[in-house]
Coordinates of C-alpha atoms in Angstrom, one line a residue:
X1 CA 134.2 121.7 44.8
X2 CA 134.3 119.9 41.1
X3 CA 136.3 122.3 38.8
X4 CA 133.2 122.5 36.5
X5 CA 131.4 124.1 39.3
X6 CA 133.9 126.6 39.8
X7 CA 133.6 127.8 36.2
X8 CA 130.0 128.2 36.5
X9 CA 130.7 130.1 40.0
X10 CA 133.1 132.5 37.9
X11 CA 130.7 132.6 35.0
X12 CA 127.3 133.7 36.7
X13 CA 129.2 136.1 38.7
X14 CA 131.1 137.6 35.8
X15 CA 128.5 136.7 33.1
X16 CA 131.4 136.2 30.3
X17 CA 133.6 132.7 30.4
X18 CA 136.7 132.4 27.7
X19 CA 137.6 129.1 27.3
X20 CA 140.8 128.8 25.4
X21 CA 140.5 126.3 22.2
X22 CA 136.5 126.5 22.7
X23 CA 135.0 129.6 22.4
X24 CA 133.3 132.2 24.9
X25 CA 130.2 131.6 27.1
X26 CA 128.5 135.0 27.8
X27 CA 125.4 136.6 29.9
X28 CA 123.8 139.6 28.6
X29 CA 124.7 142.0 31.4
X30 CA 121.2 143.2 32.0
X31 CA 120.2 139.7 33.0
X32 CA 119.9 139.7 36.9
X33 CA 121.0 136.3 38.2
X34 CA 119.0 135.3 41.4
X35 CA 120.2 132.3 44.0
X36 CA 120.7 129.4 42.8
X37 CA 117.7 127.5 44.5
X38 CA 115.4 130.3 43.8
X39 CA 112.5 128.9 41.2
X40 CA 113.2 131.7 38.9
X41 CA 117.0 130.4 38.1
X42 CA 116.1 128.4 35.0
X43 CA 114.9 131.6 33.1
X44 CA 118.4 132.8 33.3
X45 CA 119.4 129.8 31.5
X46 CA 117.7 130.7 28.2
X47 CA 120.3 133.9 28.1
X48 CA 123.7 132.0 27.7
X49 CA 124.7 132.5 24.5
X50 CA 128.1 130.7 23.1
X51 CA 130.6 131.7 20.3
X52 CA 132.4 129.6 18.9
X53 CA 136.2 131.4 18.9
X54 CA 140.1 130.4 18.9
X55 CA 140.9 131.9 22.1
X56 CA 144.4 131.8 23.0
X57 CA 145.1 132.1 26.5
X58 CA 142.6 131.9 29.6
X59 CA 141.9 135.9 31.2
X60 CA 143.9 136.6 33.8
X61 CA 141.0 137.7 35.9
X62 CA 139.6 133.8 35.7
X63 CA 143.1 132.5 36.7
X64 CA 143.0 134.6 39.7
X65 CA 139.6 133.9 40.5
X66 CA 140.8 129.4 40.4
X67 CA 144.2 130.4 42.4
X68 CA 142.0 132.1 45.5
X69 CA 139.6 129.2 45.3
X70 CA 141.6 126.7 45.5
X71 CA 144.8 127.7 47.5
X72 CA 147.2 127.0 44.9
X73 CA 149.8 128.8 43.1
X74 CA 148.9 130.5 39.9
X75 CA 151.2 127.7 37.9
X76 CA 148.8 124.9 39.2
X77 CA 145.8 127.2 38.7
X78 CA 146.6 127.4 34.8
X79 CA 147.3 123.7 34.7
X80 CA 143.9 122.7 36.1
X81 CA 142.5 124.7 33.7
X82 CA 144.6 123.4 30.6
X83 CA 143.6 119.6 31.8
X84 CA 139.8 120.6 32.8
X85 CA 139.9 121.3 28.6
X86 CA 142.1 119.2 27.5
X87 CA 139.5 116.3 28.9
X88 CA 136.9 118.2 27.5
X89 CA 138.3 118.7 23.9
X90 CA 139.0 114.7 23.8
X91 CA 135.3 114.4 24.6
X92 CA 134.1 116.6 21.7
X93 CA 136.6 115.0 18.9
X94 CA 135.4 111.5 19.9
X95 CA 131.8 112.3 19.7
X96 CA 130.7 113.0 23.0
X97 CA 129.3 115.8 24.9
X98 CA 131.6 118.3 26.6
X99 CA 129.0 119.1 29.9
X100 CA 130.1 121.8 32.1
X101 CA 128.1 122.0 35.2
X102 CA 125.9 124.9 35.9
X103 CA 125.7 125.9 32.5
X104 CA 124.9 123.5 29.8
X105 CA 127.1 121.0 27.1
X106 CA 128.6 121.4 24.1
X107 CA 128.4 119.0 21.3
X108 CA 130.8 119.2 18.3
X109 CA 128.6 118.4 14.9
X110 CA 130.7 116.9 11.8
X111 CA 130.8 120.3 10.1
X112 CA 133.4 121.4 12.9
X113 CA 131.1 123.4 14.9
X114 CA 130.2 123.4 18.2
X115 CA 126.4 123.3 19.8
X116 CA 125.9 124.7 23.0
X117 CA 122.8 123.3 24.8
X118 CA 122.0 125.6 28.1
X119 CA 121.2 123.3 31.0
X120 CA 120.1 123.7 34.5
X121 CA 122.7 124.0 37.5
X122 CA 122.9 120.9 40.1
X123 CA 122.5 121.9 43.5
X124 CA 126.4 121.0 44.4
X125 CA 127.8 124.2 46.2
X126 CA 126.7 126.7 43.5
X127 CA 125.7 129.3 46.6
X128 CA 128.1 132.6 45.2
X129 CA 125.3 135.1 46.2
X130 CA 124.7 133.7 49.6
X131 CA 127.3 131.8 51.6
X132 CA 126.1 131.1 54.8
X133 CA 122.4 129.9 53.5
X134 CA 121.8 126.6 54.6
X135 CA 120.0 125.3 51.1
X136 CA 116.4 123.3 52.2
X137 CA 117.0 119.9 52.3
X138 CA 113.1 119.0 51.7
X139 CA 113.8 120.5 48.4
X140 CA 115.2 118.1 45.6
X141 CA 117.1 119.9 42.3
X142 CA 117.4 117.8 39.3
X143 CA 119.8 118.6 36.5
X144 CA 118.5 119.6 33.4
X145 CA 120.4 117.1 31.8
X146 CA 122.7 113.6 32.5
X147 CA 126.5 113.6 31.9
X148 CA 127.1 110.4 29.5
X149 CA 127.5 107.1 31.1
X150 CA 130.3 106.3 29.5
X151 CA 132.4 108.7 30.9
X152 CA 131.6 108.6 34.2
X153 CA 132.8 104.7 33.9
X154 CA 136.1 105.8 31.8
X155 CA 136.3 108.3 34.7
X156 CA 136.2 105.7 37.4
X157 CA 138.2 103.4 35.4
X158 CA 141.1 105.7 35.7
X159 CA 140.9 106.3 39.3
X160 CA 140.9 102.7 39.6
X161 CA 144.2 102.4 37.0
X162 CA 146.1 105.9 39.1
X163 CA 145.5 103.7 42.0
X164 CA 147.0 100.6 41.0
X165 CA 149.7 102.4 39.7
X166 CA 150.8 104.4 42.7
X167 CA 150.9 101.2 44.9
X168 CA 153.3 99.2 42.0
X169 CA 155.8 103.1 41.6
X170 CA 155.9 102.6 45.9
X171 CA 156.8 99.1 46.0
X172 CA 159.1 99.7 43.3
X173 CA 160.7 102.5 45.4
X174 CA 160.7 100.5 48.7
X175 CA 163.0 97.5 46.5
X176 CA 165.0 99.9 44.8
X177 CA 166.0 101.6 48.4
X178 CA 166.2 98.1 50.2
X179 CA 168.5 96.9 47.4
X180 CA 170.8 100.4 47.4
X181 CA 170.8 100.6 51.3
X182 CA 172.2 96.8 50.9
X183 CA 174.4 97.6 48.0
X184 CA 176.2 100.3 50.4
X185 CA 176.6 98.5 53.2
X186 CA 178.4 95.8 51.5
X187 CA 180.4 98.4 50.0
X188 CA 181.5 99.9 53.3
X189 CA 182.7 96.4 54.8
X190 CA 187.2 96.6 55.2
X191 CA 188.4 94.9 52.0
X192 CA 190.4 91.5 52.7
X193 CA 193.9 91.7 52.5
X194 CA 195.8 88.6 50.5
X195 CA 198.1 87.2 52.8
X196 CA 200.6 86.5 49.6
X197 CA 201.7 89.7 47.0
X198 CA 202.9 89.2 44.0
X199 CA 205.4 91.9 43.2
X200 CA 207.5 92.0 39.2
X201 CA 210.8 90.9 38.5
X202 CA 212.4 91.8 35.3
X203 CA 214.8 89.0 34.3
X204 CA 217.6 89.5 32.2
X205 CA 215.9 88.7 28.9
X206 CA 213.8 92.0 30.2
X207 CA 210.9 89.6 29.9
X208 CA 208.3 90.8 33.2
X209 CA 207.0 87.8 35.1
X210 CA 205.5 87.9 38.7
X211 CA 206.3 85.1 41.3
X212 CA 205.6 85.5 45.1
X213 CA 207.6 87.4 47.1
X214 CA 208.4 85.5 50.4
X215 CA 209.6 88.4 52.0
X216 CA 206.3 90.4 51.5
X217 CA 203.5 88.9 53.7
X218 CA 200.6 91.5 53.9
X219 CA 200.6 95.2 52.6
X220 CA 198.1 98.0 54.2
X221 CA 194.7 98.1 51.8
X222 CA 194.5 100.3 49.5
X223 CA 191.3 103.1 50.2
X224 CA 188.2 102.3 47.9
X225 CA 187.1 105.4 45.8
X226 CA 184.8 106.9 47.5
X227 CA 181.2 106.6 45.6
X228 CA 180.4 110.1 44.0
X229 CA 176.9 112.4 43.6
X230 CA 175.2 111.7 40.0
X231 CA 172.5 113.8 38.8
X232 CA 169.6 111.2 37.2
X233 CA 167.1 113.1 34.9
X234 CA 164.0 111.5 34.6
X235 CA 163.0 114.3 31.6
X236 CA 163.5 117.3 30.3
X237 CA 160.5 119.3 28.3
X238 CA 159.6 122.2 27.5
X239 CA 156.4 122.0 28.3
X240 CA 155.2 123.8 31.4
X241 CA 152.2 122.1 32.1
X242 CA 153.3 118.8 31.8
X243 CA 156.7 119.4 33.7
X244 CA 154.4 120.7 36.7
X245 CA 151.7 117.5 36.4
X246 CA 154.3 115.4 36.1
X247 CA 156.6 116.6 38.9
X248 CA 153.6 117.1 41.2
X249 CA 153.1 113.5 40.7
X250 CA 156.1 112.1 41.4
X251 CA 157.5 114.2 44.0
X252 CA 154.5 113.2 45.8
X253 CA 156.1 109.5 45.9
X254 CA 159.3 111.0 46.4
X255 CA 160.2 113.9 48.1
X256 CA 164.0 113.8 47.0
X257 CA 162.7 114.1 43.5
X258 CA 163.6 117.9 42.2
X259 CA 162.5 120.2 38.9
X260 CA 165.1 123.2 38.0
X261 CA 164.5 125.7 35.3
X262 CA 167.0 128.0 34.4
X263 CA 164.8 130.4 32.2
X264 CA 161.3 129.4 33.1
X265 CA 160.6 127.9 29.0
X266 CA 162.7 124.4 29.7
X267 CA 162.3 122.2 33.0
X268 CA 164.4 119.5 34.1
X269 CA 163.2 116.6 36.5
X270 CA 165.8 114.9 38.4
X271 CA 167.2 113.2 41.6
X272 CA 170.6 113.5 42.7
X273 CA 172.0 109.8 44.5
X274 CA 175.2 109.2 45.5
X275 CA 176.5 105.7 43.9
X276 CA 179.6 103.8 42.8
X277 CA 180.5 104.7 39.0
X278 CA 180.0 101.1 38.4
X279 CA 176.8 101.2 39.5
X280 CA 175.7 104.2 37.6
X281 CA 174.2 102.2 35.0
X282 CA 172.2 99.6 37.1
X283 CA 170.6 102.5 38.9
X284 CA 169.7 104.3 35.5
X285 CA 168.0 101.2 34.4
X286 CA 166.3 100.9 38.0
X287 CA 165.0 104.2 37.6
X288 CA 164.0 104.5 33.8
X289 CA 161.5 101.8 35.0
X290 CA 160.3 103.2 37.5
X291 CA 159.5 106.3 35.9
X292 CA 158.7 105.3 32.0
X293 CA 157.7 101.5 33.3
X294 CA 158.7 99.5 30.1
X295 CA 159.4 102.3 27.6
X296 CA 163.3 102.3 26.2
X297 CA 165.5 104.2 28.6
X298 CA 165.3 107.7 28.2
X299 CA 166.9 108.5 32.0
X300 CA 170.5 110.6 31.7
X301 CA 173.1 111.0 33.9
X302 CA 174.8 114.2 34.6
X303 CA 178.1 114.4 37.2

């Protein structure tokens, strides 16, 4: 179910929609809303009324309403909804409609205000009165109005772009593995031991020269440090929605990937990788690509 089509599930059932930044749609509560497919449904449509108002934060009841819906946690909940208007504002300063489905579009007029135009629900799984009513086929509903064109290409534009860029972050992950899978198993071949050691001899001068010991043919290797457990982080914000997107995202691609936050205003995204300190800085430049492509290199490294 499309996100806008939630909303307007919420909103005819409820008959009052706060959309933070936007304003309020509302329903006089004497208005009885039929089903969706009856003929009747587009004199409800005459009803919504919008104000225009600064809200701050989205009604807990709404939030509660997307988490049941849609499975998720209530963090994820809230950040659908922050991105669903986030999208929506951009549309409105650039010009173009801001269509919610089921209920109409807003338009934002140079003046600063916002124009709500009511219009007519699609058919797409808008059934809240009756949910086992098999709609009639033989019965075609067209919207009361067409989302621009132009987003639905920007829209498919950036599927096509999130696509692309998944398969470059996995290849980029398969090298970087291959090439630290390699790197180790050099690392763990037995060191060569030089068959001559030169050991000092102070002469009487005390003036410290080496020269070869004859008597000294091999000596026992010495144990390589064993490589230690770095903590890379990718980014630290405060931030909550974007910590989640953006952790969502990449943990996704990468399961080892982790978020912490020690007092639930400040999140940290990181990966802990065991590595050579030499190598520390290789594999900070390895991952700052990965994760910021060709931005300067904002990756840390914490013991």
């Amino acid at each position: 179910m499309k996100f806008a089509v939630l909303l307007a599930k919420y909103f005819y059932t409820k008959k009052h929609l706060a959309l933070p930044g936007i304003g309020v749609l509302h329903l006089d509560a004497a208005v009885t809303v039929p089903d969706f497919s009856d003929k009747n449904f587009r004199e409800v449509l005459k009803y919504i009324q919008f104000t225009q108002k600064n809200i701050a934060k989205a009604d807990d009841e709404l939030i509660d309403f997307i988490r049941t819906q849609t499975g998720k946690i209530r963090p994820l909940a809230e950040s659908d909804l922050e991105s669903y208007l986030a999208d929506g504002k951009l549309l409105l300063n650039i010009g173009k409609p801001f269509t919610i489905e089921g209920i109409g579009s807003l338009q934002k007029m140079k003046s600063g205000d916002l124009i709500f135009t009511p219009g007519e629900p699609t058919i797409e799984k808008l059934d809240f009165h009756t949910e086992d009513k098999t709609p009639d086929k033989s019965v075609r509903h067209i919207p009361g109005y067409d989302e621009s064109q132009s987003r639905h290409t920007v829209h498919n534009n950036q599927r096509r772009v999130l696509l692309v860029g998944t398969l470059v972050v996995i290849g980029l992950i398969v090298i970087l593995w291959g090439g630290y899978s390699l790197y180790n198993k050099a690392d763990n071949q037995p060191a060569q031991v030089s068959s001559e050691v030169n050991t000092p001899i102070t002469n009487p001068d005390s003036t410290t020269i080496r020269q070869p010991d004859s008597n000294i043919t091999e000596q026992p290797a010495v144990a390589a440090t064993p490589p230690g457990t770095y903590k890379f982080i990718f980014e630290k914000t405060d931030r909550k929605a974007r910590a989640l997107r953006r952790f969502a995202f990449v943990h996704d691609l990468s399961p080892r990937i982790q978020m912490e936050t020690s007092d639930s205003l400040n999140f940290t995204i990181f990966v802990r990788l065991s590595a050579m300190s030499t190598d520390t800085g290789r594999l900070k430049d390895s991952l700052n690509a990965w994760y910021y492509g060709t931005k300067p290199v904002k990756v840390m490294i914490e013991p």
